[in-house]
Amino acid sequence: MTDYETALAGFTPVEVPAIAAAEFAARIAGLSAAMRVQGVDAVWLDATASLTYYTGLALHASERLHGALVRADGSLTYVTPQFERPKLETLLQLPGEIAVWEEDEDPFALIASRATGRIALDPGMSFGFAHRVMALPGLTVCSAQTLIAAQRCRKSPAELAILQAAMEASYSVQRAVHAGLRPGISTGEVADFVNAAHRALGMTPVFVAVQFGEATAYPHGVPYAQVLTPGDMVLVDLGGSLHGYQSDITRTYVFGTPTARQSQLWDCEHRAQMAGFAAAQLGATCASVDAAARGSLIADGFGPGYAVPGLPHRTGHGLGLELHEEPWIVAGNQTVLEPGMCFSIEPMLCVYGECGVRLEDIVYMTETGPVWFCPPSTSALTPFG
């Protein structure tokens, strides 16, 4: 039995309550209250994560219109193809009208007949669908981006509990990956273990990136497999889904004893991540977190800006029902950090032709400042705290 097989046998499903119907109802009430303040008469939620956030429905976007209309009085109308109605009825957590359309009918007529005035559209809606709504007579169309982001950015205690459980589970997968590495193992074998481990933990695998050696220099990997040899830098980025909420964590370390150069690069990355964490204070802006992390790397001789060797992308992204969502930790974003916000701090140091180091951990903002979901790395030799 391999180390990975032994690890899989020891994993058991994570147990944490899903979001309750009462919380979905409170979210709809919050949205409708904000709509009244901003003079919006209705919000269309397409088959996106925002529909899941407000109603609990997890639908797949397709060429067929399928979603929900929320009016300023808090009432709901679900719009669905007729043949999908029986399934939809088994999934509903909130009461509402169900408006159906047959394959040869215009589903947008259902929106036109149930919405008046100013309608705000789900920012995740396809342009083709949005264009159809914009063509409807009697409606003024705007984006629901700010309305939705204002709520989704601030996680509730129930959301934080799910994210905490998901992050801890993925952290245990990262530890098992590290413990089971051996010379000659392939990136594919490690990735297969990561997906199997998430399933054993009762989660849905979402993604995994495994990179060895020089391939670690590229933020989104390379299109070919690698085989591990002693002295290689190892980068493992992984995530799973629990009750629809995502985990995301990256560890980078050396398989064997780090060289002086590898230790130097790792230490520079670590300083940058800690600088970002120190800057992530209540009232600070997302841009200031990016500036702190990037400034640390510049002080160590990398960059400047997005130049490589250095940090070629933003410092972080929000995390929740989507792997990448608001708030964006990037230059120019003046969004102020508030309690309940969750985001990554991952100022990757890329040295093309040599190696890369990414330490990605997720923080959430409390009333007193930032808190890590899981312990960050402390050295190239101790990737797990």
Coordinates of C-alpha atoms in Angstrom, one line a residue:
M1 CA 0.0 0.0 0.0
T2 CA 1.4 3.4 -1.0
D3 CA 1.5 6.4 1.3
Y4 CA -1.3 8.0 -0.8
E5 CA -3.5 4.9 -0.5
T6 CA -2.9 4.9 3.3
A7 CA -3.9 8.6 3.4
L8 CA -7.0 8.0 1.4
A9 CA -8.1 5.2 3.8
G10 CA -7.8 7.6 6.7
F11 CA -10.0 10.4 5.3
T12 CA -13.6 10.7 6.3
P13 CA -16.3 13.1 5.0
V14 CA -16.4 16.6 6.4
E15 CA -19.5 17.5 8.4
V16 CA -20.8 21.0 8.6
P17 CA -24.3 22.4 8.1
A18 CA -25.3 23.7 4.7
I19 CA -26.9 27.2 4.4
A20 CA -30.4 27.1 5.8
A21 CA -33.5 28.3 4.1
A22 CA -33.9 31.1 6.6
E23 CA -30.6 32.6 5.5
F24 CA -31.6 32.5 1.9
A25 CA -34.8 34.4 2.9
A26 CA -32.7 36.9 4.7
R27 CA -30.5 37.4 1.7
I28 CA -33.5 38.1 -0.5
A29 CA -34.8 40.6 2.1
G30 CA -31.5 42.3 2.1
L31 CA -31.4 42.5 -1.7
S32 CA -34.9 43.9 -2.0
A33 CA -34.2 46.5 0.7
A34 CA -31.1 47.6 -1.2
M35 CA -33.2 47.7 -4.4
R36 CA -35.7 50.1 -2.9
V37 CA -32.9 52.4 -1.8
Q38 CA -31.3 52.4 -5.2
G39 CA -34.5 52.7 -7.2
V40 CA -34.4 49.2 -8.7
D41 CA -37.7 47.5 -9.3
A42 CA -36.4 44.0 -10.1
V43 CA -33.2 41.9 -10.3
W44 CA -32.8 39.1 -12.7
L45 CA -30.7 36.2 -11.3
D46 CA -29.4 34.0 -14.1
A47 CA -28.1 30.4 -13.7
T48 CA -25.0 31.6 -11.9
A49 CA -23.5 31.5 -8.4
S50 CA -25.6 34.6 -7.5
L51 CA -28.7 32.5 -8.1
T52 CA -27.3 29.9 -5.7
Y53 CA -26.4 32.6 -3.2
Y54 CA -29.9 34.0 -3.0
T55 CA -32.1 30.9 -3.6
G56 CA -30.0 27.8 -3.0
L57 CA -30.5 26.7 -6.6
A58 CA -27.4 25.4 -8.4
L59 CA -28.4 25.4 -12.1
H60 CA -26.1 25.0 -15.1
A61 CA -26.1 27.9 -17.6
S62 CA -27.1 26.8 -21.1
E63 CA -28.8 28.1 -24.2
R64 CA -32.2 28.0 -22.3
L65 CA -33.2 30.9 -20.0
H66 CA -33.4 29.6 -16.4
G67 CA -33.3 31.6 -13.3
A68 CA -35.3 33.9 -10.9
L69 CA -36.7 37.4 -10.9
V70 CA -36.6 39.2 -7.5
R71 CA -38.8 42.2 -7.1
A72 CA -38.3 45.1 -4.8
D73 CA -41.1 43.8 -2.5
G74 CA -39.2 40.6 -2.0
S75 CA -41.4 38.4 -4.2
L76 CA -39.8 35.7 -6.4
T77 CA -40.7 34.3 -9.8
Y78 CA -38.7 31.3 -11.0
V79 CA -38.5 31.1 -14.8
T80 CA -37.9 27.6 -16.1
P81 CA -38.4 25.5 -19.2
Q82 CA -41.6 23.5 -18.8
F83 CA -39.8 20.1 -18.9
E84 CA -37.5 21.2 -16.1
R85 CA -40.3 22.2 -13.8
P86 CA -40.6 18.8 -12.0
K87 CA -37.0 18.8 -11.1
L88 CA -37.0 22.5 -10.1
E89 CA -39.9 21.9 -7.7
T90 CA -37.8 19.3 -5.8
L91 CA -34.9 21.8 -5.4
L92 CA -36.8 24.9 -4.2
Q93 CA -35.9 26.2 -0.8
L94 CA -37.9 29.5 -1.0
P95 CA -41.5 29.8 -2.1
G96 CA -42.3 31.7 -5.3
E97 CA -44.2 31.7 -8.5
I98 CA -43.0 29.2 -11.2
A99 CA -43.3 30.7 -14.7
V100 CA -42.7 28.1 -17.5
W101 CA -42.1 28.3 -21.2
E102 CA -42.2 25.7 -23.9
E103 CA -39.4 25.1 -26.4
D104 CA -41.2 27.1 -29.1
E105 CA -42.0 30.1 -26.9
D106 CA -40.1 33.2 -26.0
P107 CA -38.9 33.0 -22.4
F108 CA -38.0 36.6 -22.2
A109 CA -41.7 37.5 -22.6
L110 CA -42.1 36.0 -19.0
I111 CA -39.7 38.6 -17.7
A112 CA -41.5 41.4 -19.7
S113 CA -44.8 40.4 -18.2
R114 CA -43.5 40.3 -14.6
A115 CA -41.1 43.2 -14.4
T116 CA -41.6 47.0 -14.8
G117 CA -39.5 50.0 -14.5
R118 CA -35.8 49.5 -13.8
I119 CA -34.4 46.0 -13.9
A120 CA -30.9 45.1 -12.8
L121 CA -29.2 42.1 -14.5
D122 CA -27.0 39.5 -12.9
P123 CA -23.4 40.4 -13.9
G124 CA -22.8 36.7 -14.7
M125 CA -25.5 36.7 -17.4
S126 CA -24.4 36.1 -20.9
F127 CA -24.4 39.1 -23.3
G128 CA -26.8 37.2 -25.6
F129 CA -29.4 36.9 -22.8
A130 CA -28.7 40.5 -21.5
H131 CA -29.2 41.9 -25.0
R132 CA -32.6 40.2 -25.2
V133 CA -33.7 41.8 -21.9
M134 CA -32.4 45.2 -23.1
A135 CA -34.6 44.9 -26.1
L136 CA -37.8 44.4 -24.0
P137 CA -40.2 47.4 -24.2
G138 CA -40.9 49.4 -21.1
L139 CA -37.8 48.4 -19.1
T140 CA -34.7 50.3 -18.1
V141 CA -31.8 48.0 -17.8
C142 CA -28.8 48.3 -15.5
S143 CA -26.2 46.1 -13.8
A144 CA -26.8 44.3 -10.5
Q145 CA -23.1 44.1 -9.9
T146 CA -22.9 46.5 -6.9
L147 CA -26.1 45.3 -5.4
I148 CA -25.0 41.7 -5.4
A149 CA -21.3 42.2 -4.6
A150 CA -22.2 44.3 -1.5
Q151 CA -23.9 41.2 0.0
R152 CA -21.7 38.4 -1.4
C153 CA -18.5 40.1 -0.3
R154 CA -19.4 39.9 3.4
K155 CA -19.6 36.3 4.5
S156 CA -22.1 35.2 7.2
P157 CA -21.1 33.0 10.2
A158 CA -22.6 30.0 8.4
E159 CA -20.6 30.7 5.2
L160 CA -17.4 31.2 7.2
A161 CA -18.0 27.8 9.0
I162 CA -18.3 26.1 5.6
L163 CA -15.3 27.8 4.3
Q164 CA -13.3 26.9 7.4
A165 CA -14.2 23.3 7.1
A166 CA -13.4 23.2 3.4
M167 CA -10.1 25.0 3.9
E168 CA -9.1 22.6 6.7
A169 CA -10.0 19.6 4.6
S170 CA -7.9 20.9 1.7
Y171 CA -5.0 21.7 4.1
S172 CA -5.0 18.1 5.1
V173 CA -4.8 17.0 1.5
Q174 CA -1.8 19.3 1.0
R175 CA -0.1 17.7 4.0
A176 CA -0.7 14.3 2.6
V177 CA 0.6 15.3 -0.8
H178 CA 3.9 16.5 0.9
A179 CA 4.2 13.3 3.0
G180 CA 3.7 11.0 0.0
L181 CA 6.1 12.5 -2.5
R182 CA 8.8 10.2 -3.8
P183 CA 11.4 10.3 -6.5
G184 CA 9.9 9.4 -9.9
I185 CA 6.3 10.3 -9.0
S186 CA 4.5 12.1 -11.8
T187 CA 2.5 15.3 -11.6
G188 CA -0.5 13.3 -12.9
E189 CA -0.3 10.8 -10.1
V190 CA -0.3 13.5 -7.5
A191 CA -3.2 15.2 -9.2
D192 CA -5.2 12.0 -9.2
F193 CA -4.6 11.6 -5.5
V194 CA -5.7 15.2 -4.8
N195 CA -9.0 14.6 -6.5
A196 CA -9.6 11.2 -4.8
A197 CA -8.7 12.8 -1.5
H198 CA -11.3 15.5 -1.9
R199 CA -13.9 13.0 -2.8
A200 CA -13.0 10.9 0.3
L201 CA -13.5 14.0 2.4
G202 CA -17.0 14.4 1.0
M203 CA -16.1 17.3 -1.3
T204 CA -16.3 17.8 -5.0
P205 CA -12.9 18.2 -6.6
V206 CA -12.7 21.6 -8.3
F207 CA -9.1 21.9 -9.6
V208 CA -5.5 20.8 -9.0
A209 CA -2.2 22.1 -10.4
V210 CA 1.0 20.2 -9.7
Q211 CA 4.3 21.5 -11.0
F212 CA 7.9 20.3 -10.5
G213 CA 11.2 22.0 -11.1
E214 CA 11.4 24.8 -13.7
A215 CA 7.6 24.4 -14.4
T216 CA 6.9 26.0 -11.1
A217 CA 7.8 29.4 -12.6
Y218 CA 4.6 29.6 -14.5
P219 CA 1.5 30.8 -12.6
H220 CA -0.9 28.5 -14.5
G221 CA 1.4 25.6 -15.1
V222 CA 2.7 24.1 -18.4
P223 CA 1.0 21.8 -20.9
Y224 CA 3.2 18.8 -20.1
A225 CA 3.7 16.4 -17.2
Q226 CA 6.8 16.3 -15.1
V227 CA 8.5 13.6 -13.0
L228 CA 9.9 14.5 -9.5
T229 CA 13.6 14.4 -8.9
P230 CA 15.5 15.3 -5.7
G231 CA 16.1 19.0 -5.4
D232 CA 13.1 20.0 -7.4
M233 CA 10.9 22.9 -6.4
V234 CA 7.3 21.6 -5.9
L235 CA 4.2 23.7 -6.3
V236 CA 0.8 22.3 -5.5
D237 CA -2.4 24.4 -5.9
L238 CA -5.7 22.7 -5.1
G239 CA -9.3 23.2 -4.2
G240 CA -12.6 21.5 -3.6
S241 CA -16.2 22.4 -3.1
L242 CA -18.3 21.9 0.0
H243 CA -22.0 22.8 0.0
G244 CA -21.0 24.9 -3.1
Y245 CA -18.3 26.9 -1.3
Q246 CA -14.7 26.7 -2.6
S247 CA -11.4 26.0 -0.9
D248 CA -8.1 27.2 -2.4
I249 CA -4.6 26.7 -1.1
T250 CA -1.1 26.6 -2.6
R251 CA 2.1 25.3 -1.1
T252 CA 5.6 25.5 -2.6
Y253 CA 8.6 23.8 -1.1
V254 CA 11.7 21.8 -2.2
F255 CA 11.8 18.1 -2.4
G256 CA 14.9 17.5 -0.4
T257 CA 17.4 20.1 0.9
P258 CA 16.9 23.6 -0.5
T259 CA 19.8 25.3 -2.2
A260 CA 20.8 28.8 -1.0
R261 CA 19.1 30.2 -4.1
Q262 CA 15.9 28.3 -3.5
S263 CA 15.8 29.4 0.1
Q264 CA 16.4 33.0 -0.9
L265 CA 13.5 33.0 -3.4
W266 CA 11.2 31.2 -0.9
D267 CA 12.0 33.7 1.8
C268 CA 11.3 36.7 -0.5
E269 CA 7.9 35.2 -1.4
H270 CA 7.2 34.6 2.3
R271 CA 8.0 38.2 3.2
A272 CA 5.7 39.4 0.5
Q273 CA 2.9 37.3 1.7
M274 CA 3.3 38.5 5.3
A275 CA 3.5 42.1 4.1
G276 CA 0.2 41.6 2.4
F277 CA -1.3 40.1 5.5
A278 CA 0.0 43.0 7.7
A279 CA -1.6 45.5 5.3
A280 CA -5.0 43.8 5.3
Q281 CA -6.5 45.8 8.1
L282 CA -10.1 47.1 8.5
G283 CA -10.5 50.3 6.6
A284 CA -7.6 49.6 4.3
T285 CA -8.2 49.2 0.6
C286 CA -7.7 46.1 -1.5
A287 CA -5.2 48.1 -3.5
S288 CA -3.1 48.8 -0.4
V289 CA -2.7 45.0 0.2
D290 CA -1.5 44.5 -3.3
A291 CA 0.9 47.4 -2.9
A292 CA 2.4 46.1 0.3
A293 CA 3.0 42.6 -1.1
R294 CA 4.4 43.9 -4.4
G295 CA 6.5 46.5 -2.6
S296 CA 8.1 43.8 -0.5
L297 CA 9.2 42.0 -3.7
I298 CA 10.4 45.2 -5.3
A299 CA 12.5 45.9 -2.1
D300 CA 14.1 42.5 -2.6
G301 CA 15.1 43.4 -6.1
F302 CA 12.2 42.0 -8.2
G303 CA 9.8 43.7 -10.6
P304 CA 9.0 46.5 -10.6
G305 CA 5.3 46.5 -11.2
Y306 CA 4.3 43.3 -13.1
A307 CA 7.7 42.7 -14.6
V308 CA 9.4 39.4 -14.1
P309 CA 11.4 38.1 -12.3
G310 CA 8.7 39.3 -10.0
L311 CA 4.9 39.2 -9.5
P312 CA 3.2 39.2 -12.9
H313 CA -0.4 39.2 -11.6
R314 CA -2.7 40.6 -8.8
T315 CA -2.0 39.6 -5.2
G316 CA -5.3 37.9 -4.5
H317 CA -9.0 37.3 -5.2
G318 CA -12.1 36.8 -3.2
L319 CA -13.3 33.3 -2.4
G320 CA -16.8 31.9 -1.7
L321 CA -19.3 30.3 -4.0
E322 CA -16.9 31.0 -6.8
L323 CA -13.2 30.3 -6.8
H324 CA -12.5 33.8 -8.0
E325 CA -14.9 36.5 -7.0
E326 CA -14.9 40.0 -5.4
P327 CA -13.0 41.5 -3.7
W328 CA -10.1 41.7 -6.0
I329 CA -6.7 42.4 -4.3
V330 CA -5.3 44.4 -7.1
A331 CA -3.8 47.9 -7.8
G332 CA -6.5 50.5 -8.3
N333 CA -9.2 48.7 -6.4
Q334 CA -10.3 51.2 -3.7
T335 CA -12.8 48.8 -2.1
V336 CA -12.4 49.1 1.7
L337 CA -11.9 45.9 3.7
E338 CA -14.8 45.1 6.0
P339 CA -15.6 42.3 8.4
G340 CA -16.7 39.1 6.6
M341 CA -14.6 39.6 3.5
C342 CA -12.5 36.6 2.4
F343 CA -9.7 36.7 0.0
S344 CA -6.4 35.1 -0.9
I345 CA -2.9 36.5 -0.4
E346 CA -0.7 34.9 -3.0
P347 CA 2.0 37.3 -4.4
M348 CA 3.7 34.6 -6.6
L349 CA 7.4 35.1 -7.3
C350 CA 8.1 34.0 -10.9
V351 CA 11.6 33.5 -12.2
Y352 CA 11.2 32.1 -15.7
G353 CA 13.8 29.5 -16.6
E354 CA 14.5 28.7 -13.0
C355 CA 11.5 28.2 -10.7
G356 CA 8.6 30.0 -9.0
V357 CA 7.3 30.2 -5.5
R358 CA 3.6 30.8 -4.6
L359 CA 2.3 30.7 -1.1
E360 CA -1.5 31.1 -1.2
D361 CA -3.5 31.3 1.9
I362 CA -7.0 32.7 2.5
V363 CA -7.8 35.3 5.1
Y364 CA -11.2 36.5 6.4
M365 CA -11.7 39.8 8.0
T366 CA -13.0 40.0 11.6
E367 CA -14.0 42.9 13.8
T368 CA -10.3 43.1 14.9
G369 CA -8.5 42.4 11.6
P370 CA -7.4 39.5 9.3
V371 CA -7.4 35.9 10.3
W372 CA -5.9 33.0 8.4
F373 CA -8.2 30.0 7.8
C374 CA -5.2 27.7 8.0
P375 CA -1.7 28.2 9.3
P376 CA 0.6 29.7 6.6
S377 CA 4.0 28.3 5.9
T378 CA 6.9 29.5 8.0
S379 CA 9.9 28.2 6.1
A380 CA 10.9 26.3 3.0
L381 CA 11.5 23.3 5.3
T382 CA 8.2 23.6 7.2
P383 CA 5.4 24.2 4.6
F384 CA 2.7 23.5 7.1
G385 CA 3.3 25.9 10.0

